[in-house]
mmCIF file of C-alpha atoms and ligand atoms in Angstrom:
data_model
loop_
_atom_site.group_PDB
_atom_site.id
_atom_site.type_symbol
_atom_site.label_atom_id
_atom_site.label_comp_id
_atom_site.label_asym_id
_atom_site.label_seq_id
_atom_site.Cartn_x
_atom_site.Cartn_y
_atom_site.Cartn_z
ATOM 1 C CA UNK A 60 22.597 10.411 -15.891
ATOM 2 C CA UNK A 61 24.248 13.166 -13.542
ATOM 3 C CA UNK A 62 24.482 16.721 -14.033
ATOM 4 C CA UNK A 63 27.469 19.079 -15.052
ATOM 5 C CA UNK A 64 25.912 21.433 -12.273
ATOM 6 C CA UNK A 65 26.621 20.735 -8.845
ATOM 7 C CA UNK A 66 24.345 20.385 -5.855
ATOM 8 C CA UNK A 67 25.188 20.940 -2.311
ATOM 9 C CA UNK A 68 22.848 19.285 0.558
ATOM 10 C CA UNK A 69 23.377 20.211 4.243
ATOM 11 C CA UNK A 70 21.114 19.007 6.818
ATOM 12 C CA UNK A 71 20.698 16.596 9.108
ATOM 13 C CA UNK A 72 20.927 12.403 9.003
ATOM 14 C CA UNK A 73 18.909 10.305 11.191
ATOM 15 C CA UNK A 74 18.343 6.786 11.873
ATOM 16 C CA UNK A 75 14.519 6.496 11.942
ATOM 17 C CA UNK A 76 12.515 4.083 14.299
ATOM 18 C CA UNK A 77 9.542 3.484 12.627
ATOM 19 C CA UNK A 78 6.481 1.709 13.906
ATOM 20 C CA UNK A 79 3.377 1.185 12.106
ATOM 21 C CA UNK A 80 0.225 1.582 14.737
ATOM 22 C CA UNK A 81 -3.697 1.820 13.700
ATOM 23 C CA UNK A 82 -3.982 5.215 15.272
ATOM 24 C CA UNK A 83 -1.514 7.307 17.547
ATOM 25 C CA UNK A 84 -1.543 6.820 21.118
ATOM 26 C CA UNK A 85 -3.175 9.338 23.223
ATOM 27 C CA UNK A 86 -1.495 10.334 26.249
ATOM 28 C CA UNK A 87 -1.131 7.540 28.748
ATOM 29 C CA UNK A 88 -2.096 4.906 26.005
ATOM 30 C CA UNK A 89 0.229 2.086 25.384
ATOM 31 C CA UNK A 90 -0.652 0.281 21.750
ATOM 32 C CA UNK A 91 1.280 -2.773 19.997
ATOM 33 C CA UNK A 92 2.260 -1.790 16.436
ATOM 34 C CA UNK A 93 3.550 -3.902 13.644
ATOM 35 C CA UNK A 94 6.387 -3.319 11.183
ATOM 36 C CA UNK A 95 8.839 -2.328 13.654
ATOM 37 C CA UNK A 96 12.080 -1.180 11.349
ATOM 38 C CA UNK A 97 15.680 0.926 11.770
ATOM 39 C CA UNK A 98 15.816 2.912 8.629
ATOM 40 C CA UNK A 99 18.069 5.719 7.346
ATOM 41 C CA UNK A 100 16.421 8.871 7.218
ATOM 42 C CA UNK A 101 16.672 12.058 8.314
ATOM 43 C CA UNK A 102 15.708 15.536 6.374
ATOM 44 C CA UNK A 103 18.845 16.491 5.269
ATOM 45 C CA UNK A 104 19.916 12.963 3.659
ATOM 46 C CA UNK A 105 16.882 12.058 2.595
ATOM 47 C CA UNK A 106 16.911 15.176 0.513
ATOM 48 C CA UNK A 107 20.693 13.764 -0.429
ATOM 49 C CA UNK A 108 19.241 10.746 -1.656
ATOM 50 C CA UNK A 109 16.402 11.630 -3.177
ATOM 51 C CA UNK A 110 19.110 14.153 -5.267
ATOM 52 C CA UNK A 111 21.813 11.401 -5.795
ATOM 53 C CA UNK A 112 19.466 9.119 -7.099
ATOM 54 C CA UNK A 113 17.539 11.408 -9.250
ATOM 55 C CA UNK A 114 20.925 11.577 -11.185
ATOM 56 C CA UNK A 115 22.250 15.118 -9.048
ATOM 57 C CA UNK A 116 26.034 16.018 -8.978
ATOM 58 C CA UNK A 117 25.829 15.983 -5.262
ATOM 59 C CA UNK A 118 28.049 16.801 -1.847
ATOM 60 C CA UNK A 119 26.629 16.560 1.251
ATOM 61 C CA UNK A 120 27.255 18.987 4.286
ATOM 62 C CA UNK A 121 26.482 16.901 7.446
ATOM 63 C CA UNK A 122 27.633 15.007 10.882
ATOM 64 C CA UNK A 123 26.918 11.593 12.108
ATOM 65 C CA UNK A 124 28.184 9.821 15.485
ATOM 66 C CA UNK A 125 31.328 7.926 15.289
ATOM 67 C CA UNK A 126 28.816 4.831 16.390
ATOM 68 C CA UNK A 127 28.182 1.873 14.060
ATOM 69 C CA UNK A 128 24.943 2.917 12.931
ATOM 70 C CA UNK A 129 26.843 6.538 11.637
ATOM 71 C CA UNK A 130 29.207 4.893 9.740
ATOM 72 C CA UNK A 131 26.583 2.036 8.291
ATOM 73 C CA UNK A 132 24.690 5.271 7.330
ATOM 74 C CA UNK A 133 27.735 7.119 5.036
ATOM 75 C CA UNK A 134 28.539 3.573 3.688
ATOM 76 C CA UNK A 135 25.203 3.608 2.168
ATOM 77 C CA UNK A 136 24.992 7.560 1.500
ATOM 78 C CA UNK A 137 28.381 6.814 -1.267
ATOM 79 C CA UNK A 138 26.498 3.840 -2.638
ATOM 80 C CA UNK A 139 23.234 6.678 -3.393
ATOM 81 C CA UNK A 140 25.837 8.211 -5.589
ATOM 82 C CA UNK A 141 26.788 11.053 -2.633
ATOM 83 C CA UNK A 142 30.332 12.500 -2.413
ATOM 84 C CA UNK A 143 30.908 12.486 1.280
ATOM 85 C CA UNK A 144 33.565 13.543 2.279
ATOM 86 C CA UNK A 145 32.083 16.495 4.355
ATOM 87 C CA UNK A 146 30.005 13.729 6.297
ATOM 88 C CA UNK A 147 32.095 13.704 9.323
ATOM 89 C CA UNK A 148 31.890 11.445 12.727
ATOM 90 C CA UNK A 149 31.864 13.438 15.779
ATOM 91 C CA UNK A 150 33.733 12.076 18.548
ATOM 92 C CA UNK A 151 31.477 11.495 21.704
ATOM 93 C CA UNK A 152 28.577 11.674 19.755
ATOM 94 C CA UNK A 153 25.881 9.752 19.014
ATOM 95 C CA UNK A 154 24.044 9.688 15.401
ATOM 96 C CA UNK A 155 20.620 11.912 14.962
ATOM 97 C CA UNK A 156 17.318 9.711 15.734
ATOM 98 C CA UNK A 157 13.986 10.087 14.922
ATOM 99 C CA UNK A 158 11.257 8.095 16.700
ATOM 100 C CA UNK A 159 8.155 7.720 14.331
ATOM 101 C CA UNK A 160 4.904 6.403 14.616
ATOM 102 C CA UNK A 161 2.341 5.701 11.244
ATOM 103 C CA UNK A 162 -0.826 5.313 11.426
ATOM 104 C CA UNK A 163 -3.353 3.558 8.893
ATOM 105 C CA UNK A 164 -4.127 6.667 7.374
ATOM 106 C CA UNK A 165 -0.325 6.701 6.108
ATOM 107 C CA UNK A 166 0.394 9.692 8.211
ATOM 108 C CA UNK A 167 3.324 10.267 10.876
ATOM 109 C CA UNK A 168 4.539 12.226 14.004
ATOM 110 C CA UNK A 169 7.857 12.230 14.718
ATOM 111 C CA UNK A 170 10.015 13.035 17.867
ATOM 112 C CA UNK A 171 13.705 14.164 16.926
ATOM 113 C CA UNK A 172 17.344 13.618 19.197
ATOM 114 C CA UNK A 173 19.600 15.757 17.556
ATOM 115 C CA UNK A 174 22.591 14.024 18.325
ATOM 116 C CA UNK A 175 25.495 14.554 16.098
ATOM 117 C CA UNK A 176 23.507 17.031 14.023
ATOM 118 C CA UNK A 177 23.635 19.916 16.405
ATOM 119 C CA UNK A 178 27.118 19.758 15.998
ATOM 120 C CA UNK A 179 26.885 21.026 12.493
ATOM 121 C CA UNK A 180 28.237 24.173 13.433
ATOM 122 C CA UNK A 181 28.888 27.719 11.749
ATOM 123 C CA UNK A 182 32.693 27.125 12.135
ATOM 124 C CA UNK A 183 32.178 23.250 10.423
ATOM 125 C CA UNK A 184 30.182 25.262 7.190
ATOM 126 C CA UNK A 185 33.005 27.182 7.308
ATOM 127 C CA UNK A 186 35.639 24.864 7.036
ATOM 128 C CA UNK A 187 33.321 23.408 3.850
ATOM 129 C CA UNK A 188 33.238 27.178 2.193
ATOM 130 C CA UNK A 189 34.769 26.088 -0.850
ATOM 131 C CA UNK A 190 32.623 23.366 -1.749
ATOM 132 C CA UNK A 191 29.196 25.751 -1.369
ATOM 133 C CA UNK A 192 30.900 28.471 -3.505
ATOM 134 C CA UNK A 193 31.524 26.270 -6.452
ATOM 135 C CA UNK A 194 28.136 25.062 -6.255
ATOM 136 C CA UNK A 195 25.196 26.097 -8.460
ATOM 137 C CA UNK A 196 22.609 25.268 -5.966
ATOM 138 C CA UNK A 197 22.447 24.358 -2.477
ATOM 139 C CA UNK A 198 19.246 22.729 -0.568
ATOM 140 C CA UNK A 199 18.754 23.228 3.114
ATOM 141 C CA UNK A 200 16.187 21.931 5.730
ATOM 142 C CA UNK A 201 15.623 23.308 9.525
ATOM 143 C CA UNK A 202 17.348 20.118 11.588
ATOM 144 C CA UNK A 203 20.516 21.377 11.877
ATOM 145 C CA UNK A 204 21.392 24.543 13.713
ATOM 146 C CA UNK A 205 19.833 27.923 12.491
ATOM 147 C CA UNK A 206 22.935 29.897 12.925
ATOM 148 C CA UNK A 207 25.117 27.072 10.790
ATOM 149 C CA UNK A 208 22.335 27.340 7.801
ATOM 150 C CA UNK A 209 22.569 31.193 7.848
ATOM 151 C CA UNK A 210 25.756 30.526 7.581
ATOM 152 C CA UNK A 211 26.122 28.613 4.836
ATOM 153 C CA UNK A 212 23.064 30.841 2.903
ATOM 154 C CA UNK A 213 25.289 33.709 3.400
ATOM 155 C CA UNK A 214 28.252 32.026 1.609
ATOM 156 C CA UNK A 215 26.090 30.389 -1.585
ATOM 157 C CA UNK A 216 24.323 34.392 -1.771
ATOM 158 C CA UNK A 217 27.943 35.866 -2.034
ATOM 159 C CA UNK A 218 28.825 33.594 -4.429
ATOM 160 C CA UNK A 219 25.655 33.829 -6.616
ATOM 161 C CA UNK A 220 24.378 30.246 -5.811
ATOM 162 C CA UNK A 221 21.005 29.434 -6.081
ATOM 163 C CA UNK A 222 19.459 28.985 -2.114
ATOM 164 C CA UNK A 223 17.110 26.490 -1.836
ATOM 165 C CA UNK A 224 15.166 26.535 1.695
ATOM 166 C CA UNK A 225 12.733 23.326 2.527
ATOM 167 C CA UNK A 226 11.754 24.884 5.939
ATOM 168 C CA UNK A 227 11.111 21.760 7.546
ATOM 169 C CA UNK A 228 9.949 21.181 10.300
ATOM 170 C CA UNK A 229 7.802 23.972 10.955
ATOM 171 C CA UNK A 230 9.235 27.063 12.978
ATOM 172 C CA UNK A 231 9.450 30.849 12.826
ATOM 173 C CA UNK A 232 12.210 31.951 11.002
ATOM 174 C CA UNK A 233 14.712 34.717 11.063
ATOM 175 C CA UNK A 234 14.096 37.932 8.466
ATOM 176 C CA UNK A 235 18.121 37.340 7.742
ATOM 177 C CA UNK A 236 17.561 34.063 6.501
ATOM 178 C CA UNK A 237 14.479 34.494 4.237
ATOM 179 C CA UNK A 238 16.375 37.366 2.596
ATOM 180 C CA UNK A 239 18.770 35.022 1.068
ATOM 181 C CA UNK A 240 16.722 32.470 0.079
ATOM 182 C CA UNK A 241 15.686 32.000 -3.622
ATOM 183 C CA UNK A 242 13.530 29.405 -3.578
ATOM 184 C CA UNK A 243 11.496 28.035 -0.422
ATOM 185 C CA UNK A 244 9.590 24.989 -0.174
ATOM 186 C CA UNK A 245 7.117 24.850 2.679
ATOM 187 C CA UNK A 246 4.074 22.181 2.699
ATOM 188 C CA UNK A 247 0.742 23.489 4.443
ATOM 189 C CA UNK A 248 2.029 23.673 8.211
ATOM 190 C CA UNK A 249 5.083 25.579 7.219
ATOM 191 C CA UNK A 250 3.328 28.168 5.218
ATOM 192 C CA UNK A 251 1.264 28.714 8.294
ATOM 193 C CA UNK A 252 4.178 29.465 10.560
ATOM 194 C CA UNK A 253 5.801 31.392 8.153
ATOM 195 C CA UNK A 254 3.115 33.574 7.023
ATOM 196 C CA UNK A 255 0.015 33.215 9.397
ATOM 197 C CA UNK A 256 -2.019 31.833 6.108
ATOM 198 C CA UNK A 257 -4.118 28.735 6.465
ATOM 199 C CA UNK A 258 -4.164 27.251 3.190
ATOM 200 C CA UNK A 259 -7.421 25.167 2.344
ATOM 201 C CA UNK A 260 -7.718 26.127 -1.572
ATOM 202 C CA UNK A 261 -6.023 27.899 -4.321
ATOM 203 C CA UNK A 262 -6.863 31.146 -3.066
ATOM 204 C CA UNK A 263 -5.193 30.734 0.458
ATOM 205 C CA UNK A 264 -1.878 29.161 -1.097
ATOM 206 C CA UNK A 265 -1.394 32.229 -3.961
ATOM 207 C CA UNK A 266 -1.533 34.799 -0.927
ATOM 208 C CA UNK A 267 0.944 32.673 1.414
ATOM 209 C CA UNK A 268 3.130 32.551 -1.567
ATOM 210 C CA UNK A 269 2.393 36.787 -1.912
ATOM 211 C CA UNK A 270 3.396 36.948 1.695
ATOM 212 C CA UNK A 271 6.722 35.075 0.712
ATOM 213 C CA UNK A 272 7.456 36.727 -2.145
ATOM 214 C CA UNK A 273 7.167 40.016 0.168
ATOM 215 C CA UNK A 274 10.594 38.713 1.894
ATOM 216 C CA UNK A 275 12.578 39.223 -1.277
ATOM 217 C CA UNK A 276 12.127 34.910 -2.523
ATOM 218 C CA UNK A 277 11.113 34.761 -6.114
ATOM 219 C CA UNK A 278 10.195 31.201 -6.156
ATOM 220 C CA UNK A 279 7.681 29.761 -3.819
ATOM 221 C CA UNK A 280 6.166 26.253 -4.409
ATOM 222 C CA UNK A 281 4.024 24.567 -1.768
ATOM 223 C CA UNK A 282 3.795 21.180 -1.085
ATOM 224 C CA UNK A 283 0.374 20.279 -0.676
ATOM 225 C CA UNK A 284 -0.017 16.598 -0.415
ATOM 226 C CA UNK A 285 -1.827 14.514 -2.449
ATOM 227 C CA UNK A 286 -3.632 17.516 -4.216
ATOM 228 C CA UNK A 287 0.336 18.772 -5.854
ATOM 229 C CA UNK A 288 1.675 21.896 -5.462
ATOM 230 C CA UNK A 289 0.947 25.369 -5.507
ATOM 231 C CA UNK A 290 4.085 26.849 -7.566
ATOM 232 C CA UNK A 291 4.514 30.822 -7.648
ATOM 233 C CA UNK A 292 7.182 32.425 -9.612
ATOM 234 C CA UNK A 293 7.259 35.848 -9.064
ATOM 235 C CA UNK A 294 3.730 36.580 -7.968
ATOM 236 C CA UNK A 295 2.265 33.872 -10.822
ATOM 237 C CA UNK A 296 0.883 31.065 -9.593
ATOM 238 C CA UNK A 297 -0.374 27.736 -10.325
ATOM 239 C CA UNK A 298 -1.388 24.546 -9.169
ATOM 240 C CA UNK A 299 0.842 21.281 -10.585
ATOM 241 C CA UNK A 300 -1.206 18.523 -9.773
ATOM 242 C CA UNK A 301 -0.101 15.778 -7.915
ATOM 243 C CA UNK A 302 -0.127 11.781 -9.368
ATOM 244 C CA UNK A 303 -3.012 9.354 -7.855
ATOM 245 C CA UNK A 304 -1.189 6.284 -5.780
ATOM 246 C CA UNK A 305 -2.005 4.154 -3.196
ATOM 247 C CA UNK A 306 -0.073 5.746 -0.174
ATOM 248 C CA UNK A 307 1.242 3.548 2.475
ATOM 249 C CA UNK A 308 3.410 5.712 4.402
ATOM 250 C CA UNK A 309 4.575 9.705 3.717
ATOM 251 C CA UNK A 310 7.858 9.515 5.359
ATOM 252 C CA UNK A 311 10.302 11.456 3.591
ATOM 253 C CA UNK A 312 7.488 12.483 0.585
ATOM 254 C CA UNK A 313 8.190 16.217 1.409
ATOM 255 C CA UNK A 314 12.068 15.026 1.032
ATOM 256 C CA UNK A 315 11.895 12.925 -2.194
ATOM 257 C CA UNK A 316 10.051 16.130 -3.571
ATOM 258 C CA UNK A 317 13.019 18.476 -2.578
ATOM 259 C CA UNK A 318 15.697 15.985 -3.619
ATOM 260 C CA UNK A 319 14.401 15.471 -7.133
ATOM 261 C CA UNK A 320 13.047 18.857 -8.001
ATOM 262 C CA UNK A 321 16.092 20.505 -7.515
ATOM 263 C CA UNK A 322 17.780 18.218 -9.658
ATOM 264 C CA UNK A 323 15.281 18.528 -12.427
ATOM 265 C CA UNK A 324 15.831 22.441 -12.368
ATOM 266 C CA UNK A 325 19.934 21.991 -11.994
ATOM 267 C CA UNK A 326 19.276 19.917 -15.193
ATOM 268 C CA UNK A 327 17.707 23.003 -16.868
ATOM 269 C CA UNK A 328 13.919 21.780 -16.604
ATOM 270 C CA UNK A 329 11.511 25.089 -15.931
ATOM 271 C CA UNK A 330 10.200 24.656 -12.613
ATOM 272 C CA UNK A 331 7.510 23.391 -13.602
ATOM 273 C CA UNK A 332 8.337 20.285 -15.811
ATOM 274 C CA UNK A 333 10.316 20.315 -12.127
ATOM 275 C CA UNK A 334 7.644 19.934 -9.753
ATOM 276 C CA UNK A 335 6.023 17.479 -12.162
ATOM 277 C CA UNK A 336 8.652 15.321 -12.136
ATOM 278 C CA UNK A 337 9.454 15.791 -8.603
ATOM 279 C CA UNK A 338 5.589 14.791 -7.718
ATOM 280 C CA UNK A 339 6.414 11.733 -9.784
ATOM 281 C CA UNK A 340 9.358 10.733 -7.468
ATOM 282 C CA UNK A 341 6.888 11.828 -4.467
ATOM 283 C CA UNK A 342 4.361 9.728 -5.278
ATOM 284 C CA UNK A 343 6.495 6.552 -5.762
ATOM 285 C CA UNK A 344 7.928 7.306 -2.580
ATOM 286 C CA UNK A 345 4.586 7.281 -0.539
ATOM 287 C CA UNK A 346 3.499 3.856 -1.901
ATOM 288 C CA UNK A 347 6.740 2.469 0.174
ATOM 289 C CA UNK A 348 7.188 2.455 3.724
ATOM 290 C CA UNK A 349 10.706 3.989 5.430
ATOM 291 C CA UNK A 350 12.508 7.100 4.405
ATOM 292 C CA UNK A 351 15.318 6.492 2.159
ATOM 293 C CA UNK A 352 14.149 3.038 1.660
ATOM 294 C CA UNK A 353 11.242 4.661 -0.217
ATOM 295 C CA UNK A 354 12.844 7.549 -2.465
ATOM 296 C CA UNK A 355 13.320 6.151 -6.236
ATOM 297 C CA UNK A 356 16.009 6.136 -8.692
ATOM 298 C CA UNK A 357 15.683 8.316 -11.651
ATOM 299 C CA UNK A 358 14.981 4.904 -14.209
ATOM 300 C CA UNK A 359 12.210 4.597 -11.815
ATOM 301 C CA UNK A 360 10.739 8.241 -12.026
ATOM 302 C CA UNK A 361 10.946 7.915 -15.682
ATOM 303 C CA UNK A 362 9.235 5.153 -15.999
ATOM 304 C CA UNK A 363 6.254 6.288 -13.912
ATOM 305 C CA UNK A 364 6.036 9.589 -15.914
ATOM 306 C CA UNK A 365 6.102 7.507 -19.313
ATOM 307 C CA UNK A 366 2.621 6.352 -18.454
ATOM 308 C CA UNK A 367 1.646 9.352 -17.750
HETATM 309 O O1 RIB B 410 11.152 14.040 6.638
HETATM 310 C C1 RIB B 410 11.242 12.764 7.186
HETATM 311 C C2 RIB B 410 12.361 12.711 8.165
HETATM 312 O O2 RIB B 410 12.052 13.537 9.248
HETATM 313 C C3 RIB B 410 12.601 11.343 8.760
HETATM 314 O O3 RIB B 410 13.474 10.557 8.000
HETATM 315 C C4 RIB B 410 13.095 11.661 10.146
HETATM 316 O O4 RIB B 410 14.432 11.371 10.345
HETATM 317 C C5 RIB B 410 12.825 13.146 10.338
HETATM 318 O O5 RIB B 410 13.972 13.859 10.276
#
């Protein structure tokens, strides 16, 4: 399946070090983890992936090294069902990593080298214009360069095309770029940053989303784990649960979500047959370990929603 409307993804790509440890170190502590493994990841393309193999009509905005591992990376990005052509390798540079630790709670923390991605520049979105304006939606994360996703906001707003923020990781963000936004995406730790709410319940998630909705963004949906997500359209809120699974690792979770509930609502789902199926595709993806290694394919998602 793919749809007639097209997606745009821009963001960053990463090759992710993962190690599995019982807990995280604390400072000065040396531990021996298990499950050492190299896998693709990074915010941006996992959001790609999750998209592409959700059944998206999908481009991808992005920059990788011109190093083995960058060009391994786009090989595999084309076989996820990506047009790539605006993945480019930057001379010089090396592709984005991510050094990640799990623990046996199936959390993460993550340290980020930018690499090629902070080459993503306002003057590279420009030269990829065209392909934003005759997009109907395009998805955006925080690992590239702020100025470059203004950018490229500006040019899907002018052009009427839906803006989908994931505001990942968490950081203050310019007034200028909230105001073009249509639909934002935080989990928990982002709608603290952006709005000063802690969000324990119901209650605190409806007035982060208020606080959001005060920007100008009509859509709001919080990720909030294992519990769902707290979806708001235009001040009405509710909570879409999320699917019970034995979670092994949440890398790229929060991405899978993004990926595949964009696609659901590009396919003219409401958003919230959306979020359900996009918690579907979340919760297959935390009973895997890596980050694109984990993110299904759309037979897969169906299938898990058919017992349902
Ligand atoms: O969201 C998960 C991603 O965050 C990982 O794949 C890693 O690359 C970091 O960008």
């Amino acid at each position: 399946m793919s749809s007639s409307q097209k997606l745009v993804v821009l963001g960053s790509i990463n090759a992710d070090h993962i190690l599995t440890l019982e807990h995280f170190p604390h400072p000065g502590q040396t531990l021996t983890g298990q499950n050492y493994q190299v896998a693709f990841g990074g915010k941006g393309a996992n959001q790609a992936v999750a998209a592409g193999r959700s059944g998206a009509n999908i481009s991808f905005i992005a920059c990788v090294g011109e190093d083995d591992i960058g060009h391994r990376i786009k090989a595999q990005l084309e076989k996820d069902r990506i047009d790539t052509h605006a993945v480019s390798h930057i001379k010089d540079q090396s592709t984005g990593v991510a050094l990640i630790f799990v623990n046996k709670m199936a959390e993460n923390c993550i340290g980020i080298c930018a690499g090629a991605n902070a080459c993503l520049s306002p003057e590279y979105v420009q030269q990829h214009a065209d392909l934003i304006r005759a997009a109907q939606a395009l998805l955006l994360q925080l690992e590239t360069p702020i100025p470059s996703i203004i950018e490229a906001a500006k040019i899907a707003h002018q052009s009427s095309v839906k803006v989908v923020l994931n505001p990942a990781p968490a950081r203050e963000l310019p007034e200028e770029l909230l105001h073009l936004v249509d639909i934002i995406t935080p989990n928990e730790t982002e709608a603290l940053s952006l709005t000063g709410v802690i969000i324990h319940d119901e209650k605190d998630a409806a007035e982060a989303a208020s606080v959001l909705h005060g920007k100008g963004i009509k859509t709001v949906v919080i990720t909030m784990g294992s519990r769902g997500v707290w979806l708001s359209e235009n001040g009405q809120g509710q909570l879409v649960s999320g699917f019970k699974v034995n979670a092994i690792d949440t890398i790229a979770a929060g991405d899978t979500f993004n990926g595949a509930f964009v696609t659901a609502l590009l396919e003219g789902k409401s958003a919230l047959e959306a979020a359900r199926f996009a918690n579907a595709a979340a919760a297959i993806a935390v009973t895997r370990s890596g980050g694109q290694p984990s993110v299904p394919w759309r037979e897969e998602i169906d299938a898990f929603l058919a017992t349902k």
